[in-house]
Amino acid sequence: MNTKELIAAEIAKVVPELEQENIQNLLEIPKNADMGDLAFPAFSLAKVLRKAPQMIAADIAEKIDASNFEKVEAVGPYINIFLDKSKISADVLGQVIAQGSHYADQNIGNGRNIAFDMSSPNIAKPFSIGHLRSTVIADALANIVAKQGYKPVRINHLGDWGKQFGMLIVAYKKWGSEEAVKANPINELLQLYVRINAEAEEDPSVDEEAREWFRKLEAGDEEATALWQWFRDESLVEFNRLYDELGVSFDSYNGEAFYNDKMDEVVDILTEKGLLQESQGAQVVNLEKYGIEHPALIKKSDGATLYITRDLAAALYRKRTYDFAKAIYVVGNEQSAHFKQLKAVLKEMGYNWSDDMTHVAFGLVTKNGKKLTRKGNVILLEPTIAEAVNRAQAQIEAKNPNLPNKEAIAHAVGVGAIKFYDLKTDRMNGYDFDLDAMVSFEGETGPYVQYAHARIQSILRKADFTPSADATYSLNDVESWEIIKLLQDFPRIINRASDNFEPSIVAKFAISLAQAFNKYYAHTRILDESPERDSRLALCYATATVLKEALRLLGVEAPDEM
């Protein structure tokens, strides 16, 4: 039973007029710690009991069994409850020490699958900061739902089809070099793509030639298919190098091309169910009854299928393959209309599991307040990571020049800084890209949280302390109490982050815990000989355990030294 449940149960004994769950929902955290840890406002009982709230509060405070609490008092219309710090700290520290990184593990998911559509870079295009958000938000959410007992399935829905491959084939046949592509695949293919597009603007026949090559590719032409496969394979080698740097892996790389032979079934089902209508020669599904003004365009007038046809085929394939409890699409906010249409068409087809599909949207990354575009101010991920690692290493050199494994730690800090900065932002807000702010060891940053963890490890090494599973550790001072309350709240934090598809809840929790520990460290002589010494060290140990786990959920490493 958690603290809120305990308080609600005791108040319910005195106030049978209110359900225990209602009491729990009414409990508030006072703005000032002097007013208690939790407070129950008596206003809601005034009508039922026909008494002034102040009188009701005084009556409840007098009758409640206070043996489980430090103090219960009525202040005006509120019942203020002071929790038993010694008892709760012993309980929380005991749980964290016994369970370690498994503290706050749950079995809500019961092993069921959750499919994540994520990252999805375009083949033969460089991996930019624009792709980072989908990658790290989805990866963090996958870690969070795994903590709840689900099995995440990470699907990288690659952009590996379309007329641009016709353009690339034309460009490669005109100017390409196998050696150059192998040496630097993404850069070389991009240069070819830019060059052919510039030529196509001057000469419309180039565009038609590209269309012809793409038609050949769609028809399974041997040369076109071999070149397409090669471009895809070389691009994936590059992407995987970056994913390794980010510490992200996938269960599937089935991209757009994978669904080429699966779209006819979708069109057949829509036809059988009488859902397709003709509109200016195209085939559409009307979705007005769902409040969606624009119909879903399934087939163009020339017979070509569209993104939504492909995504319908992908949704059917994933449901059959993974039997997902949920399907999460971590894709930019600009695609929200597309996903509303996708869910509505599936609903029309009779697939009620479409209710289990969620578009987890996110805001844009900007630079100096300006949108990042394909032309001009794109921020490429690879040089950005390298720069972040260099900056982290410079700060580590200044703070701890004799540190072993400096390069590995600088990499963990630099990459962690970029990921954490993205994830601490409410996903719908977006943020302005600022590498100085990201890699700073001060403020609400990844390195600040990592440094708090490393500082605790240093204290534990100095004390040569490992907690005993048999011992009881207990504290009742104000500074340690702030940490205990946060540690106790970790399971709820995970559920909130999952329910809201919002990793920033975990990131903000990690910042709060690091701040609370640093305040404790500044006010408490942890290593001084005293009756509380072992309990203080147990608190340090538990704090480091939960900080490391919170960072792990965000895909960020927690070095033991920095």
Coordinates of C-alpha atoms in Angstrom, one line a residue:
M1 CA 0.0 0.0 0.0
N2 CA 1.5 3.4 -1.0
T3 CA 1.3 6.5 1.2
K4 CA -1.8 8.0 -0.5
E5 CA -3.7 4.7 -0.2
L6 CA -2.8 4.5 3.5
I7 CA -4.0 8.0 4.2
A8 CA -7.2 7.5 2.1
A9 CA -7.9 4.2 4.0
E10 CA -7.6 5.9 7.4
I11 CA -9.8 8.9 6.4
A12 CA -12.4 6.5 4.8
K13 CA -12.8 4.8 8.2
V14 CA -13.9 8.2 9.7
V15 CA -15.8 9.5 6.6
P16 CA -17.8 6.6 5.2
E17 CA -19.7 9.2 3.0
L18 CA -16.8 9.3 0.6
E19 CA -15.3 6.4 -1.5
Q20 CA -11.6 5.7 -0.7
E21 CA -10.7 6.3 -4.3
N22 CA -12.3 9.8 -4.2
I23 CA -10.4 10.6 -1.0
Q24 CA -7.2 9.6 -2.7
N25 CA -7.9 11.8 -5.7
L26 CA -8.6 14.8 -3.4
L27 CA -5.3 14.6 -1.5
E28 CA -3.0 17.5 -2.2
I29 CA 0.7 18.2 -1.7
P30 CA 0.9 21.4 0.4
K31 CA 2.9 24.2 -1.1
N32 CA 4.9 24.5 2.1
A33 CA 6.5 21.5 3.7
D34 CA 5.6 23.0 7.2
M35 CA 2.0 22.3 6.3
G36 CA 2.6 18.5 6.1
D37 CA 3.4 16.0 3.4
L38 CA -0.2 15.6 2.2
A39 CA -3.4 17.5 2.9
F40 CA -7.1 16.6 2.6
P41 CA -9.5 19.5 1.8
A42 CA -12.8 19.1 3.6
F43 CA -14.8 21.4 1.2
S44 CA -16.3 18.4 -0.7
L45 CA -17.9 17.1 2.5
A46 CA -19.6 20.4 3.5
K47 CA -22.8 19.7 1.5
V48 CA -23.1 16.1 2.5
L49 CA -22.4 16.6 6.3
R50 CA -24.0 20.1 6.4
K51 CA -21.2 21.6 8.4
A52 CA -18.6 24.2 7.8
P53 CA -15.4 22.7 6.2
Q54 CA -13.3 24.0 9.2
M55 CA -15.5 22.0 11.6
I56 CA -15.4 18.9 9.5
A57 CA -11.5 19.1 9.3
A58 CA -11.2 19.5 13.1
D59 CA -13.6 16.5 13.6
I60 CA -11.7 14.2 11.2
A61 CA -8.3 15.2 12.6
E62 CA -9.5 14.3 16.1
K63 CA -11.0 10.9 15.1
I64 CA -8.3 9.6 12.7
D65 CA -5.9 6.9 13.9
A66 CA -2.6 8.9 13.9
S67 CA -0.5 5.9 14.9
N68 CA 0.7 5.4 11.3
F69 CA 1.7 9.1 11.0
E70 CA 4.1 11.5 12.7
K71 CA 1.3 14.1 13.2
V72 CA -2.3 14.9 12.0
E73 CA -3.7 18.4 12.5
A74 CA -6.5 20.5 11.2
V75 CA -5.6 23.9 9.8
G76 CA -8.8 25.8 8.7
P77 CA -10.6 23.5 6.2
Y78 CA -7.6 21.2 5.7
I79 CA -6.4 18.1 7.4
N80 CA -2.6 18.2 7.2
I81 CA -0.8 14.9 7.5
F82 CA 2.8 14.5 8.4
L83 CA 4.1 11.1 7.4
D84 CA 6.3 8.9 9.6
K85 CA 9.7 9.7 8.0
S86 CA 11.6 7.0 9.9
K87 CA 9.1 4.2 8.9
I88 CA 8.7 5.2 5.3
S89 CA 12.4 5.8 4.7
A90 CA 13.2 2.3 6.1
D91 CA 10.6 0.8 3.8
V92 CA 11.7 2.7 0.6
L93 CA 15.4 2.2 1.2
G94 CA 14.8 -1.5 1.9
Q95 CA 12.9 -1.9 -1.4
V96 CA 15.4 -0.1 -3.6
I97 CA 18.4 -2.0 -2.0
A98 CA 16.7 -5.4 -2.3
Q99 CA 15.4 -4.8 -5.9
G100 CA 18.3 -2.8 -7.4
S101 CA 17.6 -1.8 -11.0
H102 CA 14.4 -3.8 -10.9
Y103 CA 12.9 -1.3 -8.4
A104 CA 9.6 -0.1 -9.9
D105 CA 9.4 -3.0 -12.4
Q106 CA 5.8 -3.9 -13.0
N107 CA 3.8 -6.5 -14.9
I108 CA 1.0 -4.3 -16.4
G109 CA 2.0 -5.5 -19.9
N110 CA 2.0 -9.2 -19.1
G111 CA 4.5 -9.8 -21.9
R112 CA 2.3 -8.4 -24.7
N113 CA 3.8 -6.6 -27.7
I114 CA 3.9 -2.9 -28.3
A115 CA 5.0 -2.0 -31.9
F116 CA 6.9 1.3 -32.3
D117 CA 7.1 2.9 -35.8
M118 CA 10.2 5.1 -35.3
S119 CA 13.3 6.8 -36.8
S120 CA 12.5 6.1 -40.5
P121 CA 15.3 8.0 -42.3
N122 CA 15.4 8.2 -46.1
I123 CA 17.9 5.9 -47.9
A124 CA 20.8 7.8 -49.5
K125 CA 20.1 10.9 -47.4
P126 CA 22.1 12.1 -44.4
F127 CA 20.9 11.5 -40.9
S128 CA 20.0 14.8 -39.4
I129 CA 18.9 16.2 -36.0
G130 CA 15.4 16.1 -37.5
H131 CA 15.5 12.3 -37.4
L132 CA 16.8 12.3 -33.8
R133 CA 13.6 13.1 -32.1
S134 CA 11.6 10.2 -33.5
T135 CA 14.5 7.9 -32.7
V136 CA 15.2 8.9 -29.1
I137 CA 11.6 9.5 -28.0
A138 CA 10.5 6.1 -29.3
D139 CA 13.5 4.3 -27.9
A140 CA 12.9 5.9 -24.4
L141 CA 9.1 5.0 -24.6
A142 CA 10.1 1.4 -25.6
N143 CA 12.3 1.2 -22.5
I144 CA 9.6 2.6 -20.3
V145 CA 6.9 0.1 -21.5
A146 CA 9.4 -2.7 -21.1
K147 CA 9.7 -1.6 -17.4
Q148 CA 6.0 -2.1 -17.2
G149 CA 6.2 -5.7 -18.5
Y150 CA 5.4 -5.1 -22.2
K151 CA 7.6 -6.3 -25.0
P152 CA 8.6 -3.5 -27.3
V153 CA 9.1 -4.1 -31.0
R154 CA 11.2 -1.4 -32.5
I155 CA 10.4 -1.0 -36.3
N156 CA 12.6 1.3 -38.4
H157 CA 10.1 2.1 -41.2
L158 CA 12.8 3.2 -43.7
G159 CA 12.1 5.6 -46.5
D160 CA 13.4 3.1 -49.2
W161 CA 11.0 3.6 -52.1
G162 CA 9.8 6.2 -54.5
K163 CA 10.7 8.2 -57.6
Q164 CA 13.9 9.5 -56.0
F165 CA 15.4 6.0 -56.6
G166 CA 14.8 6.5 -60.3
M167 CA 16.7 9.8 -60.0
L168 CA 19.5 8.1 -58.2
I169 CA 19.9 5.3 -60.7
V170 CA 20.0 7.9 -63.6
A171 CA 22.6 9.9 -61.7
Y172 CA 24.7 6.9 -60.8
K173 CA 24.7 5.6 -64.4
K174 CA 25.8 9.0 -65.6
W175 CA 28.5 10.0 -63.1
G176 CA 28.7 7.4 -60.4
S177 CA 31.7 5.5 -59.1
E178 CA 31.4 2.2 -57.2
E179 CA 34.6 3.0 -55.3
A180 CA 33.3 6.5 -54.3
V181 CA 30.0 5.2 -53.1
K182 CA 31.6 2.4 -51.0
A183 CA 34.1 4.9 -49.5
N184 CA 31.4 7.4 -48.4
P185 CA 27.9 6.1 -49.3
I186 CA 25.6 8.8 -47.9
N187 CA 27.7 11.8 -48.9
E188 CA 28.3 10.4 -52.4
L189 CA 24.7 9.4 -53.1
L190 CA 23.5 12.7 -51.8
Q191 CA 25.8 14.6 -54.1
L192 CA 24.6 12.5 -57.1
Y193 CA 21.0 13.2 -56.0
V194 CA 21.5 16.9 -55.7
R195 CA 23.3 17.1 -59.1
I196 CA 20.6 15.1 -61.0
N197 CA 17.9 17.2 -59.5
A198 CA 19.6 20.4 -60.6
E199 CA 19.9 18.9 -64.1
A200 CA 16.2 17.8 -64.1
E201 CA 15.2 21.5 -63.4
E202 CA 17.0 22.5 -66.6
D203 CA 16.1 19.4 -68.7
P204 CA 12.6 17.8 -68.2
S205 CA 13.7 14.7 -70.1
V206 CA 15.9 13.8 -67.1
D207 CA 12.8 13.6 -65.0
E208 CA 11.1 11.4 -67.5
E209 CA 14.1 9.1 -67.6
A210 CA 14.0 8.8 -63.8
R211 CA 10.3 7.9 -63.9
E212 CA 11.1 5.2 -66.4
W213 CA 13.8 3.7 -64.2
F214 CA 11.5 3.8 -61.2
R215 CA 8.8 2.0 -63.3
K216 CA 11.5 -0.6 -64.1
L217 CA 12.2 -0.9 -60.4
E218 CA 8.6 -1.4 -59.6
A219 CA 8.4 -4.1 -62.3
G220 CA 11.3 -6.0 -60.8
D221 CA 13.9 -5.1 -63.5
E222 CA 17.2 -6.9 -62.5
E223 CA 19.6 -4.0 -63.0
A224 CA 17.3 -1.5 -61.3
T225 CA 16.7 -3.8 -58.3
A226 CA 20.4 -4.6 -57.9
L227 CA 21.3 -0.9 -57.8
W228 CA 18.4 -0.1 -55.4
Q229 CA 19.4 -2.9 -53.1
W230 CA 23.0 -1.7 -53.1
F231 CA 22.1 1.9 -52.3
R232 CA 19.9 0.6 -49.5
D233 CA 22.6 -1.7 -48.1
E234 CA 25.3 0.9 -48.2
S235 CA 23.0 3.5 -46.5
L236 CA 22.1 1.0 -43.8
V237 CA 25.8 0.4 -43.0
E238 CA 26.1 4.2 -42.4
F239 CA 22.9 4.5 -40.4
N240 CA 23.8 1.5 -38.2
R241 CA 27.1 3.2 -37.3
L242 CA 25.1 6.2 -36.1
Y243 CA 22.6 4.0 -34.3
D244 CA 25.5 2.2 -32.5
E245 CA 26.7 5.6 -31.4
L246 CA 23.3 6.4 -30.0
G247 CA 22.9 3.0 -28.4
V248 CA 19.7 2.3 -30.3
S249 CA 18.8 -1.0 -32.1
F250 CA 15.8 -2.3 -34.0
D251 CA 13.8 -5.5 -34.3
S252 CA 12.8 -4.7 -37.9
Y253 CA 14.0 -2.6 -40.8
N254 CA 10.9 -3.3 -42.9
G255 CA 10.5 0.0 -44.8
E256 CA 8.2 1.3 -47.5
A257 CA 9.5 -1.2 -50.1
F258 CA 8.6 -4.2 -47.9
Y259 CA 4.9 -3.4 -48.4
N260 CA 4.9 -3.2 -52.2
D261 CA 3.3 -6.6 -52.6
K262 CA 0.9 -6.1 -49.7
M263 CA -1.1 -3.1 -50.9
D264 CA -3.3 -5.0 -53.4
E265 CA -4.9 -6.8 -50.5
V266 CA -5.8 -3.5 -48.9
V267 CA -7.4 -2.2 -52.1
D268 CA -9.3 -5.5 -52.5
I269 CA -10.7 -5.3 -48.9
L270 CA -11.8 -1.7 -49.4
T271 CA -13.4 -2.7 -52.7
E272 CA -15.2 -5.7 -51.2
K273 CA -16.6 -3.6 -48.4
G274 CA -17.8 -1.0 -50.8
L275 CA -15.7 1.7 -49.2
L276 CA -14.0 3.0 -52.3
Q277 CA -15.5 6.0 -54.1
E278 CA -14.4 7.6 -57.3
S279 CA -13.3 11.2 -57.1
Q280 CA -11.8 12.9 -60.2
G281 CA -10.6 9.6 -61.5
A282 CA -9.0 8.7 -58.1
Q283 CA -10.2 6.1 -55.5
V284 CA -10.9 7.6 -52.1
V285 CA -12.6 6.6 -48.8
N286 CA -15.0 9.2 -47.4
L287 CA -14.4 9.9 -43.7
E288 CA -16.8 12.7 -43.0
K289 CA -18.6 10.6 -40.3
Y290 CA -15.4 10.7 -38.3
G291 CA -15.3 14.5 -38.6
I292 CA -12.5 14.3 -41.1
E293 CA -13.1 16.7 -44.0
H294 CA -10.7 15.4 -46.6
P295 CA -11.3 11.8 -47.9
A296 CA -8.4 9.3 -47.7
L297 CA -6.8 9.1 -51.2
I298 CA -6.1 5.4 -51.7
K299 CA -5.2 5.3 -55.5
K300 CA -4.4 8.2 -57.8
S301 CA -6.0 8.5 -61.2
D302 CA -3.0 6.8 -62.8
G303 CA -3.4 3.8 -60.5
A304 CA -0.4 4.6 -58.2
T305 CA -0.9 3.9 -54.5
L306 CA -0.1 6.4 -51.8
Y307 CA 1.5 6.6 -48.4
I308 CA -1.8 5.8 -46.7
T309 CA -2.3 2.6 -48.8
R310 CA 1.2 1.5 -47.7
D311 CA 0.5 2.4 -44.0
L312 CA -2.7 0.4 -44.1
A313 CA -0.8 -2.6 -45.4
A314 CA 1.8 -2.0 -42.7
A315 CA -0.8 -1.8 -40.0
L316 CA -2.4 -5.1 -41.1
Y317 CA 1.0 -6.8 -41.4
R318 CA 2.1 -5.7 -37.9
K319 CA -1.2 -6.7 -36.3
R320 CA -0.9 -10.2 -37.8
T321 CA 2.8 -10.5 -37.1
Y322 CA 3.0 -9.1 -33.6
D323 CA -0.6 -9.1 -32.4
F324 CA 0.2 -5.8 -30.7
A325 CA -1.5 -4.5 -27.6
K326 CA -0.6 -1.0 -28.9
A327 CA 1.0 0.4 -32.0
I328 CA 2.8 3.6 -31.5
Y329 CA 3.8 5.9 -34.4
V330 CA 6.5 8.3 -33.2
V331 CA 6.3 10.8 -36.1
G332 CA 6.3 14.6 -36.3
N333 CA 3.2 16.6 -35.5
E334 CA 2.9 17.7 -39.2
Q335 CA 1.6 14.1 -39.9
S336 CA -1.3 14.2 -37.5
A337 CA -4.0 14.5 -40.2
H338 CA -2.5 11.5 -42.0
F339 CA -2.7 9.3 -38.8
K340 CA -6.3 10.4 -38.1
Q341 CA -7.2 9.2 -41.7
L342 CA -5.2 6.0 -41.2
K343 CA -7.1 5.1 -38.0
A344 CA -10.5 6.1 -39.5
V345 CA -10.0 4.0 -42.6
L346 CA -9.0 0.9 -40.5
K347 CA -12.1 1.5 -38.4
E348 CA -14.3 1.6 -41.6
M349 CA -12.7 -1.7 -42.6
G350 CA -14.0 -3.2 -39.4
Y351 CA -10.7 -3.4 -37.5
N352 CA -11.5 -2.2 -34.0
W353 CA -7.9 -2.8 -33.0
S354 CA -7.3 0.6 -34.7
D355 CA -8.3 2.0 -31.3
D356 CA -5.0 0.6 -30.0
M357 CA -3.0 2.8 -32.5
T358 CA -1.6 6.1 -31.3
H359 CA 0.2 8.8 -33.1
V360 CA 2.8 10.1 -30.7
A361 CA 3.6 13.5 -32.3
F362 CA 6.4 15.9 -31.4
G363 CA 7.4 19.5 -32.1
L364 CA 10.2 20.7 -34.3
V365 CA 13.9 21.3 -33.6
T366 CA 14.9 24.8 -34.6
K367 CA 18.3 26.6 -34.9
N368 CA 18.3 30.2 -33.8
G369 CA 14.5 30.1 -33.8
K370 CA 14.4 29.0 -37.5
K371 CA 13.0 25.7 -38.9
L372 CA 15.6 23.2 -40.1
T373 CA 15.1 22.7 -43.8
R374 CA 16.6 20.3 -46.3
K375 CA 18.3 23.2 -48.0
G376 CA 20.6 25.4 -45.9
N377 CA 20.5 25.0 -42.2
V378 CA 20.4 21.2 -41.7
I379 CA 22.2 20.0 -38.6
L380 CA 23.8 16.6 -39.4
L381 CA 23.9 14.2 -36.5
E382 CA 27.4 12.6 -37.0
P383 CA 29.5 15.8 -36.7
T384 CA 27.1 17.0 -33.9
I385 CA 27.9 13.9 -31.9
A386 CA 31.6 14.3 -32.5
E387 CA 31.5 17.9 -31.4
A388 CA 29.4 17.1 -28.2
V389 CA 31.9 14.3 -27.3
N390 CA 34.9 16.8 -27.8
R391 CA 33.2 19.4 -25.5
A392 CA 32.4 16.8 -22.9
Q393 CA 36.1 15.6 -23.0
A394 CA 37.4 19.1 -22.6
Q395 CA 35.2 19.6 -19.4
I396 CA 36.3 16.2 -18.0
E397 CA 40.0 17.0 -18.7
A398 CA 39.5 20.3 -16.7
K399 CA 37.6 18.6 -13.8
N400 CA 39.4 15.3 -13.6
P401 CA 42.6 15.1 -15.7
N402 CA 43.7 11.7 -14.3
L403 CA 40.5 10.0 -15.0
P404 CA 41.0 6.6 -16.7
N405 CA 38.8 5.7 -19.8
K406 CA 38.3 9.4 -20.5
E407 CA 37.4 8.8 -24.1
A408 CA 34.6 6.3 -23.3
I409 CA 33.2 8.5 -20.5
A410 CA 33.3 11.6 -22.8
H411 CA 31.4 9.6 -25.4
A412 CA 28.8 8.6 -22.8
V413 CA 28.5 12.2 -21.6
G414 CA 28.4 13.8 -25.1
V415 CA 25.9 11.4 -26.6
G416 CA 23.9 11.4 -23.4
A417 CA 23.8 15.2 -23.4
I418 CA 22.2 15.4 -26.8
K419 CA 19.6 12.7 -26.0
F420 CA 18.8 14.0 -22.6
Y421 CA 18.3 17.6 -23.8
D422 CA 15.8 16.3 -26.4
L423 CA 14.0 14.1 -23.9
K424 CA 13.7 16.6 -21.1
T425 CA 11.6 18.8 -23.4
D426 CA 7.8 18.2 -23.5
R427 CA 7.7 16.4 -26.8
M428 CA 5.0 18.7 -28.3
N429 CA 7.0 21.8 -27.6
G430 CA 10.1 21.3 -29.7
Y431 CA 13.3 23.1 -28.8
D432 CA 16.1 25.3 -30.2
F433 CA 19.3 23.4 -30.8
D434 CA 22.1 24.7 -28.6
L435 CA 25.1 22.4 -28.1
D436 CA 26.6 24.7 -25.4
A437 CA 23.5 24.3 -23.2
M438 CA 23.2 20.6 -23.9
V439 CA 26.8 19.6 -22.8
S440 CA 26.9 21.9 -19.8
F441 CA 27.6 20.3 -16.5
E442 CA 25.4 22.9 -14.8
G443 CA 21.6 23.4 -15.1
E444 CA 19.0 20.9 -16.1
T445 CA 21.1 18.8 -18.4
G446 CA 22.2 15.2 -18.9
P447 CA 25.8 15.8 -17.7
Y448 CA 24.4 17.4 -14.5
V449 CA 22.4 14.2 -13.7
Q450 CA 25.3 11.9 -14.7
Y451 CA 27.7 13.9 -12.5
A452 CA 25.4 13.5 -9.5
H453 CA 25.5 9.8 -10.1
A454 CA 29.3 9.8 -10.4
R455 CA 29.6 11.9 -7.2
I456 CA 27.5 9.4 -5.3
Q457 CA 29.7 6.5 -6.5
S458 CA 32.8 8.4 -5.4
I459 CA 31.3 8.8 -1.9
L460 CA 30.4 5.1 -1.7
R461 CA 34.0 4.1 -2.8
K462 CA 35.5 6.4 -0.2
A463 CA 33.3 4.9 2.5
D464 CA 33.9 1.4 1.1
F465 CA 30.1 0.9 1.6
T466 CA 27.8 -1.8 0.2
P467 CA 24.4 -2.0 1.9
S468 CA 23.3 -5.1 3.6
A469 CA 19.9 -6.7 2.6
D470 CA 19.4 -7.7 6.2
A471 CA 20.0 -4.2 7.8
T472 CA 17.3 -1.6 8.4
Y473 CA 18.3 1.9 7.3
S474 CA 16.2 4.8 8.4
L475 CA 16.3 8.6 8.4
N476 CA 14.0 11.4 9.5
D477 CA 15.8 14.7 8.6
V478 CA 14.2 17.2 6.2
E479 CA 16.8 17.0 3.4
S480 CA 16.8 13.2 3.2
W481 CA 13.0 13.2 3.3
E482 CA 12.9 15.1 0.0
I483 CA 14.9 12.3 -1.6
I484 CA 12.9 9.5 0.0
K485 CA 9.6 11.0 -1.3
L486 CA 11.1 11.1 -4.9
L487 CA 12.4 7.5 -4.7
Q488 CA 9.0 6.4 -3.5
D489 CA 7.4 8.2 -6.4
F490 CA 9.4 6.4 -9.1
P491 CA 6.8 3.7 -10.0
R492 CA 4.1 6.4 -10.4
I493 CA 6.5 8.5 -12.6
I494 CA 7.0 5.5 -15.0
N495 CA 3.3 4.9 -15.3
R496 CA 2.6 8.6 -16.0
A497 CA 5.3 8.7 -18.6
S498 CA 3.9 5.7 -20.3
D499 CA 0.2 6.8 -20.1
N500 CA 1.1 10.2 -21.6
F501 CA 3.7 8.9 -24.0
E502 CA 6.0 11.5 -22.5
P503 CA 9.6 10.6 -21.7
S504 CA 10.2 14.2 -20.3
I505 CA 8.4 13.1 -17.2
V506 CA 11.2 10.6 -16.4
A507 CA 13.9 13.2 -17.5
K508 CA 12.4 15.9 -15.2
F509 CA 12.2 13.3 -12.4
A510 CA 15.9 12.5 -12.8
I511 CA 16.8 16.3 -12.7
S512 CA 14.7 16.7 -9.5
L513 CA 16.4 13.7 -7.8
A514 CA 19.9 14.9 -8.8
Q515 CA 19.0 18.4 -7.4
A516 CA 17.6 16.9 -4.2
F517 CA 20.7 14.8 -3.7
N518 CA 23.1 17.8 -4.4
K519 CA 21.1 19.8 -1.8
Y520 CA 21.5 17.0 0.7
Y521 CA 25.2 16.7 0.0
A522 CA 25.7 20.4 0.6
H523 CA 23.9 20.3 4.0
T524 CA 24.9 16.9 5.4
R525 CA 28.3 15.5 6.4
I526 CA 27.6 12.1 5.0
L527 CA 30.9 10.4 5.9
D528 CA 31.2 11.8 9.5
E529 CA 30.9 9.2 12.2
S530 CA 27.4 9.2 13.6
P531 CA 24.6 6.7 14.3
E532 CA 23.0 7.8 10.9
R533 CA 26.2 7.2 8.8
D534 CA 25.2 3.9 7.4
S535 CA 21.6 5.1 6.7
R536 CA 23.0 8.1 4.9
L537 CA 25.2 5.9 2.8
A538 CA 22.2 3.6 2.1
L539 CA 20.3 6.7 0.9
C540 CA 23.2 7.6 -1.4
Y541 CA 23.3 4.0 -2.8
A542 CA 19.5 4.0 -3.4
T543 CA 19.6 7.4 -5.0
A544 CA 22.4 6.3 -7.4
T545 CA 20.5 3.1 -8.2
V546 CA 17.3 5.0 -9.2
L547 CA 19.2 7.8 -11.0
K548 CA 21.0 5.2 -13.1
E549 CA 17.7 3.4 -13.9
A550 CA 16.0 6.7 -14.8
L551 CA 18.9 7.5 -17.2
R552 CA 18.8 4.0 -18.6
L553 CA 15.1 4.4 -19.5
L554 CA 16.1 7.5 -21.4
G555 CA 18.8 5.6 -23.2
V556 CA 21.6 7.5 -21.4
E557 CA 24.6 5.9 -19.7
A558 CA 25.5 6.7 -16.1
P559 CA 29.3 6.6 -15.7
D560 CA 30.7 5.8 -12.2
E561 CA 33.4 8.4 -12.6
M562 CA 33.5 11.7 -14.4

